[in-house]
CSV table of C-alpha atoms in Angstrom, one decimal:
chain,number,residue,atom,x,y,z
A,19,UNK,CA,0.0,0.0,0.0
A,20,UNK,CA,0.9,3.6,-0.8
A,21,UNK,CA,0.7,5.9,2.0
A,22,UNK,CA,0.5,9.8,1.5
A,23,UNK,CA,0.9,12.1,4.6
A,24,UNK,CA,-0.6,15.5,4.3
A,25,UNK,CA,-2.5,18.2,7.0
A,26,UNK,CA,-4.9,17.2,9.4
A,27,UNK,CA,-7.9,18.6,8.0
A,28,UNK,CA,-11.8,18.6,10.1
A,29,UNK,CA,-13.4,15.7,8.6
A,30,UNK,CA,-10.1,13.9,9.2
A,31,UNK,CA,-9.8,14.5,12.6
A,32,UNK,CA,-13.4,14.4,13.4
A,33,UNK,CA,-12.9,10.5,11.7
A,34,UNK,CA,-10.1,9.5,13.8
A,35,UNK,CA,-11.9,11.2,17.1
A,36,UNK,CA,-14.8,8.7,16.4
A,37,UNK,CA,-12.6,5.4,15.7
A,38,UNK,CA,-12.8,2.9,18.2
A,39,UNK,CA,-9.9,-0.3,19.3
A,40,UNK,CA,-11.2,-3.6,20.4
A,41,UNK,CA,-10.3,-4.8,23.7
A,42,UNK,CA,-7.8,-3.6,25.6
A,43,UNK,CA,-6.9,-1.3,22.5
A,44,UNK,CA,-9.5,0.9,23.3
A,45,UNK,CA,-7.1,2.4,25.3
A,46,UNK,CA,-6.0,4.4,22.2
A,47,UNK,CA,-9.7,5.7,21.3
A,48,UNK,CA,-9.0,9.6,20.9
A,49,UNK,CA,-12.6,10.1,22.9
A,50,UNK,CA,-12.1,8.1,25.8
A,51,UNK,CA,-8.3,10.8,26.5
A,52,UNK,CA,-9.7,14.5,26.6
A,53,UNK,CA,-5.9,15.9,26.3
A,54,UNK,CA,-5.1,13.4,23.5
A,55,UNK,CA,-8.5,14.4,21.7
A,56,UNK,CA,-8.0,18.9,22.3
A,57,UNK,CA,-4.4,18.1,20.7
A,58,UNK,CA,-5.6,16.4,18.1
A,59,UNK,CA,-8.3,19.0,17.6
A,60,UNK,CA,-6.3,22.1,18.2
A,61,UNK,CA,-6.2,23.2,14.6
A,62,UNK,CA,-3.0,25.0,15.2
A,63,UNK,CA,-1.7,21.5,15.2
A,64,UNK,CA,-2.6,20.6,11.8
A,65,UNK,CA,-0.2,22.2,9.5
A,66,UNK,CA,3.3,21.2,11.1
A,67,UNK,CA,2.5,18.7,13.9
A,68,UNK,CA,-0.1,16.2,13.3
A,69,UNK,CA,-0.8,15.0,9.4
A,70,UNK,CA,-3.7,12.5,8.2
A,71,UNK,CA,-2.5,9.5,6.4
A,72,UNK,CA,-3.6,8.8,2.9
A,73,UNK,CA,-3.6,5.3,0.7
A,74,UNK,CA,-3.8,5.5,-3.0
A,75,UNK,CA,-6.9,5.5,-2.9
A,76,UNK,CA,-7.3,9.1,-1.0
A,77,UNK,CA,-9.3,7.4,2.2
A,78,UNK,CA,-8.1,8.3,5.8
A,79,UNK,CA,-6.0,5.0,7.4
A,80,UNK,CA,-3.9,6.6,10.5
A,81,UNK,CA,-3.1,10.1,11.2
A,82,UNK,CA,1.0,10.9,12.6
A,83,UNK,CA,2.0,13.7,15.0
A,84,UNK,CA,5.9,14.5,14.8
A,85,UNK,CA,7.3,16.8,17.3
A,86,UNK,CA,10.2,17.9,19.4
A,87,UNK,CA,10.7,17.5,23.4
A,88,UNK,CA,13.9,17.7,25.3
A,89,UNK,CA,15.3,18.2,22.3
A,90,UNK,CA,14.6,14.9,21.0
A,91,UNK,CA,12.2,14.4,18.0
A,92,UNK,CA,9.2,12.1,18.8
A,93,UNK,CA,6.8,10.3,16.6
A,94,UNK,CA,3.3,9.5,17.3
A,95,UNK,CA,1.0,7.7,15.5
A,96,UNK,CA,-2.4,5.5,14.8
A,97,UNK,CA,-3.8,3.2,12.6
A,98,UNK,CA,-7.4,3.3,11.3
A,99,UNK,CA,-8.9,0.1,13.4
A,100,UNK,CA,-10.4,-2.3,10.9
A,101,UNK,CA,-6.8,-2.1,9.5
A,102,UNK,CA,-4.6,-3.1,12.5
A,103,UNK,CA,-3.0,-6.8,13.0
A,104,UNK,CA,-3.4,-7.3,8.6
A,105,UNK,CA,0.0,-7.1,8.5
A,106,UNK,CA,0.2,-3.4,7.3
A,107,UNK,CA,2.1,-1.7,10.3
A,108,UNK,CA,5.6,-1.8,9.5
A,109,UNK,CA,4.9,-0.4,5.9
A,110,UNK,CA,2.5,2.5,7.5
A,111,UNK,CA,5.5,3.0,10.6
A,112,UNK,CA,8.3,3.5,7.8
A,113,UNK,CA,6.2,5.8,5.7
A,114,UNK,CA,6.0,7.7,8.7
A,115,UNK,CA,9.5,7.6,10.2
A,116,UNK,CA,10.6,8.5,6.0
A,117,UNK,CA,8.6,11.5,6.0
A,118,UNK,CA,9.8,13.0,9.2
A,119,UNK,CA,13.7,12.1,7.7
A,120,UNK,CA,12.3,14.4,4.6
A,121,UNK,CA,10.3,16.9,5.9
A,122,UNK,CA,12.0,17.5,9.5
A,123,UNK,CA,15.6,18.8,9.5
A,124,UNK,CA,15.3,18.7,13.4
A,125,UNK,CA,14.9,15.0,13.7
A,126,UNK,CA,19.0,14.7,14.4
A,127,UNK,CA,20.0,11.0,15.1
A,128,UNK,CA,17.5,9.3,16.1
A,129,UNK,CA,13.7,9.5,16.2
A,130,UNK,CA,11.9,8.3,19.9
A,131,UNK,CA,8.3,7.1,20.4
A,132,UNK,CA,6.3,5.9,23.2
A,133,UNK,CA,4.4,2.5,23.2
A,134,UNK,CA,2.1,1.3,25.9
A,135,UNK,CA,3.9,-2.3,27.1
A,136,UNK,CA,0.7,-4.0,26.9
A,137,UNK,CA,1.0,-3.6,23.2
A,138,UNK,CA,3.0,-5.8,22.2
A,139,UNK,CA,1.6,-5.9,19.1
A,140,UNK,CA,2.4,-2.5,18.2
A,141,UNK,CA,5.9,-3.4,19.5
A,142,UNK,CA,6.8,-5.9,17.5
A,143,UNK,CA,6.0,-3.3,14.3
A,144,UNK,CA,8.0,-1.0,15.8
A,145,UNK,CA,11.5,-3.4,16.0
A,146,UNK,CA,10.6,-5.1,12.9
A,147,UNK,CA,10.8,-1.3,11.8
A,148,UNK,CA,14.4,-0.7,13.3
A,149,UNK,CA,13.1,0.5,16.5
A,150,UNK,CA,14.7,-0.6,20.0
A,151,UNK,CA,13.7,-0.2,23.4
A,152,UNK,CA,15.7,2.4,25.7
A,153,UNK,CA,13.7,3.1,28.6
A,154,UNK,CA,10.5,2.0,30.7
A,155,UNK,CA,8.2,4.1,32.5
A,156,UNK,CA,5.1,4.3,34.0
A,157,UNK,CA,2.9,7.4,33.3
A,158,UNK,CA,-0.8,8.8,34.9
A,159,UNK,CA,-3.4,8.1,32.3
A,160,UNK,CA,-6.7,8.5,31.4
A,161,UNK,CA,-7.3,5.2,32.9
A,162,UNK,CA,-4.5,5.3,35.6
A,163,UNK,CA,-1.0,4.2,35.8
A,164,UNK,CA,0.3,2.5,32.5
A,165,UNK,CA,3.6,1.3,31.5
A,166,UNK,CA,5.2,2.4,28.6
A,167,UNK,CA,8.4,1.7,27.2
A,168,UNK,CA,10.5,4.2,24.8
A,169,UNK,CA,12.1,3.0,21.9
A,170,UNK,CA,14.2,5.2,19.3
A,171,UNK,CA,15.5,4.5,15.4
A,172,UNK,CA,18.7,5.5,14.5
A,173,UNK,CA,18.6,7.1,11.2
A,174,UNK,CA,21.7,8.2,8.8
């Protein structure tokens, strides 16, 4: 699949407000986080942060927020949910990490993300991707303490 990243527009976001996970996946539902959701609908956000993600076929299938902290560049992303665990991931994660490589001067060395542990799936994209894990935390969320780990990607 070919992936095109471009602003986050309103019907965009409003799509990816209204997705819903499965499970314990639900965790990532924009509605269910009120910070996650204002970010994502701060329109301030939408030309240089946070871009909708394209297929060929012009439909919305994940959205990517790329940003600096710490001086560190950090990558944050989603995937539409009837298109998670089809073996699509690592494909959507690459287009992402390319277009912060081309579009980002900033992004230095190495680009970081955070990943809830209990994810594992999403992990497993992430180091077939050329991400490795550097750190563990555990952060106050929406639903209460939640382990995360960091993991970065060296890039030339």
């Amino acid at each position: 699949m070919r992936y095109v990243l471009t602003p986050m527009n309103e019907k965009h976001a409003n799509d990816v407000a209204n997705w819903h996970y499965d499970d314990v996946y639900s965790f990532y539902d924009m509605a269910a986080d009120e910070n996650d959701l204002s970010i994502l609908m701060d329109t301030r956000n939408w030309r240089d942060t946070i871009k909708a993600v394209l297929n060929e076929d012009d439909e919305l299938v994940g959205w990517a927020a790329f940003y600096t902290e710490n001086d560190e560049f950090w990558l944050s992303l989603g995937m539409r949910p009837d298109l998670t665990g089809q073996g699509l991931g690592q494909e959507f994660v690459l287009e992402c990490v390319n277009y912060a490589i081309s579009h980002y001067g900033s992004t230095k060395h190495t680009i970081k993300l955070h990943v809830a542990l209990f994810n594992q799936r999403a992990i497993k994209v992430y180091q077939r991707a050329g991400f490795i894990q550097t750190d563990r935390t555990t952060r106050d969320t929406h639903i209460g303490k939640v382990d995360f780990i960091e993991m970065e990607k060296h890039i030339a």
